[in-house]
Amino acid sequence: MEIACHLAAPAQRKPKPADDSALGFGKIFSDHMFLMEYSLERGWHDARVVPYAAIPMDPASMVLHYGQEIFEGLKAYRGKGGAICLFRPLMNFERMNRSADRLCLPGIPVEDQLQAVDALVSADKDWIPATRGTSLYVRPTMIATEAGLGVRPSTECLFFIITGPVGNYYARGFEPVRILVEQRFVRAAKGGLGEAKTGANYAASLLAAKKAKEKGFDQVLWLDAGRLEQVEEVGTMNIFFVFGDELVTPPLSGSILPGVTRDSVLRIARDWGWSVSERPVGMGQVIQAIQDGSLREAFGTGTAAVISPVGTLSYKGKEYNINGGRIGEIARKLFDEITGIQYGEIMDRYGWVHQAG
Ligand SMILES: *Cc1c(COP(=O)(O)O)cnc(C)c1O
């Protein structure tokens, strides 16, 4: 793929954040973005890296009315000797194409997506923060841009990538989260959009998350849309439980997002010889295991936090503590291993790290 590069003039460039400890998430954006358009006649065309700027849009653009949008989220890490490291980027690009199929958007060859991310993070390599735990977050996005209010798949789209430095999730140490098991709203039903990474799933989740926050919780635990009994995901992460000596996560049943971090945890734990299962987990079983002491740990997995320990579950009006509200040994070991590989400190025995630039 031919990528044109129009880099920002020095005077156009934004000041870089001075303090890595104040980065937060998704508030600061780097100097450039990647753009390319799609039309039925021309396919994908005009791939380019340009200065970060607003995107002019027709108010009739289909994405604004019917939500035809998908995205991805991955990070560029500052590795040994300043290397730019991406973690399993092909898994993100393959997932992008599966999401595209589900939302009737056109796919993009994974090599082209990789080339686009490479070109962009190379142009903005000075934006990759160096402090351990920080990174440059990369957000590929595809939207339907045809102007029209008829309900059908758009024949024109825009693919763009923006990036921005993000902070260390655990700058103040591990803080296990307080989770409300959601009893009324659902995130996704089988046959719906649950396994696609699309803004619509997030729109569906906002009200439950807002109400949970008002009650003092960090996030909600989503149950299946049928009987509200099987555990699906936690907030915007996949969920794992440690029952006795067994590491368990719900199977990819169609309404669960297939996380890259989830897959990495499963792979590493299996290689370590742990007992690992992808099987349905009922809320009844979770409460039973808390009460008989066999639930040792619970944690969420996702690119943002990598591993997020669950300290408290609130279910049907009762609060339950998990592992005394502390981070567990297994969560800690997996966190150290995955972040060690991401930052190039632990040998990459799986070939997961792609060096950009
Ligand atoms: C992105 C996402 C995840 C985590 O996926 P990773 O690839 O591990 O970052 C989990 N659940 C939902 C709903 C997501 O959107």
CSV table of C-alpha atoms and ligand atoms in Angstrom, one decimal:
chain,number,residue,atom,x,y,z
A,1,MET,CA,0.0,0.0,0.0
A,2,GLU,CA,1.2,3.5,-0.9
A,3,ILE,CA,1.1,5.9,2.1
A,4,ALA,CA,1.6,9.6,1.5
A,5,CYS,CA,3.2,11.4,4.4
A,6,HIS,CA,2.4,15.1,5.0
A,7,LEU,CA,4.1,15.8,8.4
A,8,ALA,CA,3.2,18.7,10.5
A,9,ALA,CA,5.6,21.7,10.4
A,10,PRO,CA,7.6,22.2,13.6
A,11,ALA,CA,5.5,25.3,14.4
A,12,GLN,CA,2.2,23.2,14.1
A,13,ARG,CA,3.3,20.6,16.6
A,14,LYS,CA,1.8,20.4,20.0
A,15,PRO,CA,3.8,20.6,23.2
A,16,LYS,CA,4.3,17.1,24.6
A,17,PRO,CA,3.1,16.4,28.1
A,18,ALA,CA,5.9,17.1,30.6
A,19,ASP,CA,4.7,14.8,33.4
A,20,ASP,CA,4.2,11.1,32.6
A,21,SER,CA,2.3,10.6,35.9
A,22,ALA,CA,-0.5,12.9,34.8
A,23,LEU,CA,-1.2,11.3,31.4
A,24,GLY,CA,-4.5,9.6,32.2
A,25,PHE,CA,-6.3,7.8,29.4
A,26,GLY,CA,-7.6,9.2,26.1
A,27,LYS,CA,-7.2,12.9,26.9
A,28,ILE,CA,-4.1,13.9,24.8
A,29,PHE,CA,-3.6,13.2,21.1
A,30,SER,CA,-0.4,13.2,19.1
A,31,ASP,CA,0.6,15.4,16.1
A,32,HIS,CA,-0.6,13.1,13.3
A,33,MET,CA,-3.4,10.8,12.2
A,34,PHE,CA,-3.8,8.2,9.4
A,35,LEU,CA,-6.7,8.5,7.0
A,36,MET,CA,-8.0,6.5,4.0
A,37,GLU,CA,-11.3,6.4,2.2
A,38,TYR,CA,-13.4,3.7,0.7
A,39,SER,CA,-15.9,3.8,-2.2
A,40,LEU,CA,-17.5,0.9,-4.1
A,41,GLU,CA,-15.9,2.0,-7.3
A,42,ARG,CA,-12.4,2.7,-6.0
A,43,GLY,CA,-12.0,0.4,-3.0
A,44,TRP,CA,-9.6,1.7,-0.3
A,45,HIS,CA,-7.7,4.7,-1.5
A,46,ASP,CA,-5.7,7.8,-0.6
A,47,ALA,CA,-3.8,6.3,2.4
A,48,ARG,CA,-2.0,9.1,4.1
A,49,VAL,CA,-0.5,10.4,7.4
A,50,VAL,CA,-1.4,14.0,8.0
A,51,PRO,CA,-1.4,16.5,10.9
A,52,TYR,CA,-4.1,15.7,13.5
A,53,ALA,CA,-7.2,17.7,12.7
A,54,ALA,CA,-11.0,17.8,12.7
A,55,ILE,CA,-12.6,15.7,10.0
A,56,PRO,CA,-15.3,17.5,7.9
A,57,MET,CA,-18.5,15.5,7.7
A,58,ASP,CA,-21.8,15.7,6.0
A,59,PRO,CA,-24.5,15.8,8.7
A,60,ALA,CA,-26.3,13.1,6.8
A,61,SER,CA,-23.3,10.7,7.1
A,62,MET,CA,-24.8,7.3,7.9
A,63,VAL,CA,-22.6,6.7,10.9
A,64,LEU,CA,-24.3,9.6,12.7
A,65,HIS,CA,-27.7,8.2,12.3
A,66,TYR,CA,-27.5,4.4,12.4
A,67,GLY,CA,-24.2,3.8,14.2
A,68,GLN,CA,-22.3,1.9,11.5
A,69,GLU,CA,-18.9,2.1,13.3
A,70,ILE,CA,-16.1,-0.2,14.5
A,71,PHE,CA,-12.9,0.4,16.3
A,72,GLU,CA,-9.8,-1.3,17.8
A,73,GLY,CA,-7.5,-0.5,20.7
A,74,LEU,CA,-3.8,-1.4,21.0
A,75,LYS,CA,-0.7,0.1,22.4
A,76,ALA,CA,2.8,1.0,21.3
A,77,TYR,CA,5.4,0.4,24.1
A,78,ARG,CA,8.8,1.9,24.5
A,79,GLY,CA,11.0,-1.3,24.6
A,80,LYS,CA,14.7,-1.9,25.2
A,81,GLY,CA,17.0,0.5,23.5
A,82,GLY,CA,14.0,2.7,22.6
A,83,ALA,CA,12.4,0.1,20.2
A,84,ILE,CA,8.8,0.7,19.3
A,85,CYS,CA,6.9,-2.5,20.3
A,86,LEU,CA,3.3,-3.4,19.3
A,87,PHE,CA,1.7,-6.4,21.2
A,88,ARG,CA,0.0,-9.0,18.9
A,89,PRO,CA,-1.2,-6.3,16.5
A,90,LEU,CA,-2.4,-8.9,13.9
A,91,MET,CA,-5.0,-10.1,16.4
A,92,ASN,CA,-6.4,-6.6,16.5
A,93,PHE,CA,-6.4,-6.3,12.7
A,94,GLU,CA,-8.1,-9.7,12.3
A,95,ARG,CA,-10.7,-8.7,14.8
A,96,MET,CA,-11.2,-5.4,13.0
A,97,ASN,CA,-12.1,-7.3,9.9
A,98,ARG,CA,-14.5,-9.6,11.7
A,99,SER,CA,-16.2,-6.6,13.3
A,100,ALA,CA,-16.3,-5.0,9.7
A,101,ASP,CA,-18.1,-8.1,8.4
A,102,ARG,CA,-20.7,-7.9,11.2
A,103,LEU,CA,-21.3,-4.2,10.6
A,104,CYS,CA,-21.4,-4.5,6.8
A,105,LEU,CA,-18.2,-2.4,6.5
A,106,PRO,CA,-15.3,-3.3,4.1
A,107,GLY,CA,-12.3,-5.2,5.5
A,108,ILE,CA,-8.7,-4.0,5.1
A,109,PRO,CA,-5.9,-6.5,4.5
A,110,VAL,CA,-4.1,-7.0,7.9
A,111,GLU,CA,-0.7,-6.2,6.2
A,112,ASP,CA,-2.2,-2.8,5.2
A,113,GLN,CA,-3.5,-2.1,8.7
A,114,LEU,CA,-0.1,-3.0,10.1
A,115,GLN,CA,1.7,-0.7,7.6
A,116,ALA,CA,-0.7,2.1,8.5
A,117,VAL,CA,0.0,1.8,12.3
A,118,ASP,CA,3.7,1.4,11.6
A,119,ALA,CA,3.8,4.6,9.5
A,120,LEU,CA,1.8,6.6,12.1
A,121,VAL,CA,3.6,5.5,15.3
A,122,SER,CA,6.9,6.1,13.5
A,123,ALA,CA,5.8,9.6,12.6
A,124,ASP,CA,4.8,10.2,16.2
A,125,LYS,CA,7.5,8.1,17.9
A,126,ASP,CA,8.5,11.1,20.1
A,127,TRP,CA,5.0,10.8,21.6
A,128,ILE,CA,5.6,7.4,23.0
A,129,PRO,CA,6.3,8.0,26.7
A,130,ALA,CA,9.2,6.3,28.2
A,131,THR,CA,8.1,5.6,31.8
A,132,ARG,CA,7.5,2.0,32.6
A,133,GLY,CA,3.7,1.4,32.5
A,134,THR,CA,3.0,4.2,30.1
A,135,SER,CA,2.4,3.8,26.3
A,136,LEU,CA,1.1,5.3,23.1
A,137,TYR,CA,-2.6,4.2,22.7
A,138,VAL,CA,-3.5,3.5,19.1
A,139,ARG,CA,-7.2,3.7,18.1
A,140,PRO,CA,-8.0,2.5,14.5
A,141,THR,CA,-11.6,3.4,13.7
A,142,MET,CA,-13.9,2.9,10.7
A,143,ILE,CA,-17.1,4.9,10.0
A,144,ALA,CA,-19.8,5.0,7.4
A,145,THR,CA,-19.6,8.3,5.6
A,146,GLU,CA,-22.2,8.1,2.7
A,147,ALA,CA,-24.7,10.9,3.1
A,148,GLY,CA,-28.2,9.6,3.2
A,149,LEU,CA,-31.0,8.5,5.6
A,150,GLY,CA,-32.1,5.3,3.9
A,151,VAL,CA,-31.3,2.3,6.2
A,152,ARG,CA,-28.8,0.2,4.4
A,153,PRO,CA,-25.0,-0.4,4.4
A,154,SER,CA,-23.0,2.7,3.4
A,155,THR,CA,-21.2,2.5,0.1
A,156,GLU,CA,-18.5,5.0,1.4
A,157,CYS,CA,-16.4,4.8,4.5
A,158,LEU,CA,-13.5,6.4,6.3
A,159,PHE,CA,-10.8,4.5,8.1
A,160,PHE,CA,-8.7,6.6,10.5
A,161,ILE,CA,-6.2,6.0,13.2
A,162,ILE,CA,-5.4,8.4,16.1
A,163,THR,CA,-2.9,7.9,18.9
A,164,GLY,CA,-2.1,9.5,22.2
A,165,PRO,CA,0.1,8.9,25.2
A,166,VAL,CA,-1.6,7.1,28.1
A,167,GLY,CA,-0.5,6.8,31.7
A,168,ASN,CA,0.3,3.9,34.0
A,169,TYR,CA,-3.0,2.4,35.1
A,170,TYR,CA,-1.4,1.3,38.3
A,171,ALA,CA,0.7,4.4,39.1
A,172,ARG,CA,-0.7,4.3,42.6
A,173,GLY,CA,-0.5,0.5,43.0
A,174,PHE,CA,-3.1,-2.1,42.3
A,175,GLU,CA,-6.5,-1.0,43.3
A,176,PRO,CA,-9.0,-3.9,43.2
A,177,VAL,CA,-12.3,-2.7,41.7
A,178,ARG,CA,-15.8,-2.7,43.2
A,179,ILE,CA,-18.2,-4.4,40.8
A,180,LEU,CA,-22.0,-4.4,40.7
A,181,VAL,CA,-23.5,-7.5,39.2
A,182,GLU,CA,-26.1,-6.0,36.7
A,183,GLN,CA,-29.6,-7.4,37.2
A,184,ARG,CA,-31.6,-5.3,34.8
A,185,PHE,CA,-29.7,-4.1,31.8
A,186,VAL,CA,-27.8,-6.3,29.4
A,187,ARG,CA,-24.8,-5.5,27.2
A,188,ALA,CA,-25.4,-7.9,24.3
A,189,ALA,CA,-27.6,-10.8,23.3
A,190,LYS,CA,-26.6,-13.9,21.3
A,191,GLY,CA,-26.9,-13.0,17.6
A,192,GLY,CA,-26.4,-9.3,18.4
A,193,LEU,CA,-23.3,-7.2,18.2
A,194,GLY,CA,-21.5,-8.4,21.4
A,195,GLU,CA,-18.5,-10.0,19.7
A,196,ALA,CA,-17.9,-7.0,17.4
A,197,LYS,CA,-15.9,-4.0,18.7
A,198,THR,CA,-18.4,-1.4,17.9
A,199,GLY,CA,-19.5,1.8,19.5
A,200,ALA,CA,-23.1,0.5,19.7
A,201,ASN,CA,-22.1,-1.9,22.5
A,202,TYR,CA,-20.7,1.0,24.5
A,203,ALA,CA,-23.8,3.1,24.0
A,204,ALA,CA,-25.8,0.2,25.3
A,205,SER,CA,-23.6,0.0,28.4
A,206,LEU,CA,-23.5,3.6,29.5
A,207,LEU,CA,-26.7,3.8,31.6
A,208,ALA,CA,-25.9,0.7,33.7
A,209,ALA,CA,-22.3,2.0,34.3
A,210,LYS,CA,-23.6,5.4,35.3
A,211,LYS,CA,-26.1,4.0,37.8
A,212,ALA,CA,-23.4,1.7,39.2
A,213,LYS,CA,-21.0,4.7,39.7
A,214,GLU,CA,-23.8,6.6,41.5
A,215,LYS,CA,-24.0,3.7,43.9
A,216,GLY,CA,-20.2,3.7,44.5
A,217,PHE,CA,-19.1,0.9,42.1
A,218,ASP,CA,-16.4,1.1,39.5
A,219,GLN,CA,-18.1,-1.1,36.8
A,220,VAL,CA,-20.8,-3.6,36.3
A,221,LEU,CA,-20.5,-7.4,35.7
A,222,TRP,CA,-22.7,-8.3,32.7
A,223,LEU,CA,-24.8,-11.4,32.7
A,224,ASP,CA,-26.3,-13.3,29.7
A,225,ALA,CA,-29.3,-11.6,28.1
A,226,GLY,CA,-31.5,-14.7,28.4
A,227,ARG,CA,-31.7,-15.7,32.1
A,228,LEU,CA,-29.4,-13.1,33.7
A,229,GLU,CA,-27.4,-15.9,35.3
A,230,GLN,CA,-24.3,-16.7,33.2
A,231,VAL,CA,-21.3,-14.4,33.6
A,232,GLU,CA,-20.2,-12.7,30.4
A,233,GLU,CA,-17.9,-9.7,30.9
A,234,VAL,CA,-16.9,-7.1,33.4
A,235,GLY,CA,-17.3,-3.5,32.2
A,236,THR,CA,-15.2,-3.4,29.0
A,237,MET,CA,-13.0,-6.3,30.0
A,238,ASN,CA,-13.2,-10.1,29.8
A,239,ILE,CA,-13.4,-11.9,33.1
A,240,PHE,CA,-11.5,-14.7,34.8
A,241,PHE,CA,-12.1,-16.6,38.1
A,242,VAL,CA,-9.8,-18.8,40.1
A,243,PHE,CA,-11.8,-21.7,41.6
A,244,GLY,CA,-9.4,-23.7,43.8
A,245,ASP,CA,-6.6,-24.6,41.4
A,246,GLU,CA,-8.6,-24.0,38.2
A,247,LEU,CA,-8.4,-20.8,36.1
A,248,VAL,CA,-11.8,-20.3,34.4
A,249,THR,CA,-13.2,-17.8,31.9
A,250,PRO,CA,-16.6,-18.0,30.0
A,251,PRO,CA,-16.3,-19.4,26.5
A,252,LEU,CA,-16.7,-17.1,23.4
A,253,SER,CA,-20.3,-17.8,23.0
A,254,GLY,CA,-21.2,-15.1,20.5
A,255,SER,CA,-22.0,-12.2,22.9
A,256,ILE,CA,-18.6,-11.9,24.4
A,257,LEU,CA,-15.7,-9.8,22.9
A,258,PRO,CA,-12.8,-12.0,22.0
A,259,GLY,CA,-10.0,-10.1,23.9
A,260,VAL,CA,-6.4,-10.2,22.9
A,261,THR,CA,-5.4,-10.1,26.6
A,262,ARG,CA,-7.9,-12.9,27.3
A,263,ASP,CA,-6.2,-15.1,24.7
A,264,SER,CA,-2.8,-14.2,26.0
A,265,VAL,CA,-3.7,-15.2,29.6
A,266,LEU,CA,-5.1,-18.5,28.4
A,267,ARG,CA,-2.0,-19.3,26.4
A,268,ILE,CA,0.5,-18.4,29.1
A,269,ALA,CA,-1.5,-20.2,31.9
A,270,ARG,CA,-1.8,-23.3,29.8
A,271,ASP,CA,2.0,-23.2,29.0
A,272,TRP,CA,2.7,-22.9,32.7
A,273,GLY,CA,0.8,-26.2,33.2
A,274,TRP,CA,-2.1,-24.6,35.1
A,275,SER,CA,-5.5,-26.1,34.9
A,276,VAL,CA,-7.4,-23.8,32.6
A,277,SER,CA,-11.0,-24.0,31.4
A,278,GLU,CA,-13.2,-22.0,29.0
A,279,ARG,CA,-16.6,-22.9,30.4
A,280,PRO,CA,-19.9,-21.2,31.4
A,281,VAL,CA,-19.8,-19.7,34.8
A,282,GLY,CA,-23.1,-19.2,36.6
A,283,MET,CA,-23.6,-16.5,39.3
A,284,GLY,CA,-25.0,-19.2,41.6
A,285,GLN,CA,-21.7,-21.0,41.3
A,286,VAL,CA,-19.7,-17.8,42.0
A,287,ILE,CA,-21.6,-17.0,45.2
A,288,GLN,CA,-21.4,-20.6,46.3
A,289,ALA,CA,-17.6,-20.5,45.8
A,290,ILE,CA,-17.2,-17.3,47.6
A,291,GLN,CA,-19.2,-18.8,50.6
A,292,ASP,CA,-17.2,-22.0,50.7
A,293,GLY,CA,-13.9,-20.3,50.3
A,294,SER,CA,-13.0,-21.9,46.9
A,295,LEU,CA,-13.1,-18.6,44.9
A,296,ARG,CA,-9.5,-17.4,45.3
A,297,GLU,CA,-9.4,-14.6,42.8
A,298,ALA,CA,-11.4,-12.8,40.1
A,299,PHE,CA,-10.0,-10.3,37.6
A,300,GLY,CA,-10.8,-8.6,34.3
A,301,THR,CA,-8.5,-8.5,31.3
A,302,GLY,CA,-8.1,-5.9,28.6
A,303,THR,CA,-5.5,-3.8,26.8
A,304,ALA,CA,-6.0,-0.7,29.0
A,305,ALA,CA,-5.3,-2.2,32.4
A,306,VAL,CA,-4.0,-5.7,31.3
A,307,ILE,CA,-5.2,-7.3,34.5
A,308,SER,CA,-7.7,-5.6,36.8
A,309,PRO,CA,-8.4,-7.5,40.1
A,310,VAL,CA,-12.0,-7.6,41.4
A,311,GLY,CA,-12.1,-6.9,45.1
A,312,THR,CA,-15.8,-6.7,45.7
A,313,LEU,CA,-18.9,-8.1,44.0
A,314,SER,CA,-22.4,-6.8,44.8
A,315,TYR,CA,-25.1,-9.3,43.9
A,316,LYS,CA,-28.8,-9.1,44.8
A,317,GLY,CA,-28.2,-6.4,47.4
A,318,LYS,CA,-25.4,-8.3,49.2
A,319,GLU,CA,-21.7,-7.4,49.1
A,320,TYR,CA,-19.0,-10.1,48.8
A,321,ASN,CA,-15.3,-9.7,49.2
A,322,ILE,CA,-12.9,-11.6,47.0
A,323,ASN,CA,-9.4,-12.4,48.3
A,324,GLY,CA,-9.9,-9.9,51.1
A,325,GLY,CA,-10.2,-7.1,48.5
A,326,ARG,CA,-6.5,-7.5,47.6
A,327,ILE,CA,-4.7,-8.4,44.3
A,328,GLY,CA,-4.2,-12.1,44.1
A,329,GLU,CA,-1.0,-14.0,43.5
A,330,ILE,CA,-2.2,-15.4,40.1
A,331,ALA,CA,-3.4,-12.0,38.8
A,332,ARG,CA,0.0,-10.5,39.8
A,333,LYS,CA,2.0,-13.3,38.1
A,334,LEU,CA,0.0,-12.9,34.9
A,335,PHE,CA,0.3,-9.1,35.0
A,336,ASP,CA,4.1,-9.3,35.4
A,337,GLU,CA,4.5,-11.8,32.6
A,338,ILE,CA,2.4,-10.0,30.0
A,339,THR,CA,3.7,-6.6,30.8
A,340,GLY,CA,7.3,-8.0,30.9
A,341,ILE,CA,6.8,-9.3,27.3
A,342,GLN,CA,5.2,-6.1,26.2
A,343,TYR,CA,8.1,-4.0,27.4
A,344,GLY,CA,10.7,-6.4,26.0
A,345,GLU,CA,12.0,-7.4,29.5
A,346,ILE,CA,10.9,-11.1,29.2
A,347,MET,CA,11.9,-13.2,26.3
A,348,ASP,CA,9.1,-13.1,23.6
A,349,ARG,CA,8.8,-16.9,23.2
A,350,TYR,CA,5.5,-16.6,21.3
A,351,GLY,CA,6.6,-14.1,18.7
A,352,TRP,CA,3.9,-11.7,20.0
A,353,VAL,CA,5.9,-8.5,19.8
A,354,HIS,CA,6.1,-6.6,16.5
A,355,GLN,CA,8.8,-3.9,16.3
A,356,ALA,CA,7.6,-0.8,14.4
A,357,GLY,CA,9.7,1.9,12.8
B,1,LIG,C1,-11.8,-4.3,23.8
B,1,LIG,C2,-12.7,-5.1,24.7
B,1,LIG,C3,-12.2,-6.1,25.6
B,1,LIG,C4,-10.7,-6.4,25.7
B,1,LIG,O1,-10.1,-6.8,24.6
B,1,LIG,P1,-8.5,-6.7,24.5
B,1,LIG,O2,-8.2,-7.1,23.1
B,1,LIG,O3,-7.9,-7.6,25.5
B,1,LIG,O4,-8.2,-5.2,24.8
B,1,LIG,C5,-13.1,-6.8,26.3
B,1,LIG,N1,-14.5,-6.5,26.3
B,1,LIG,C6,-14.9,-5.5,25.5
B,1,LIG,C7,-16.4,-5.2,25.5
B,1,LIG,C8,-14.1,-4.8,24.7
B,1,LIG,O5,-14.6,-3.8,23.9
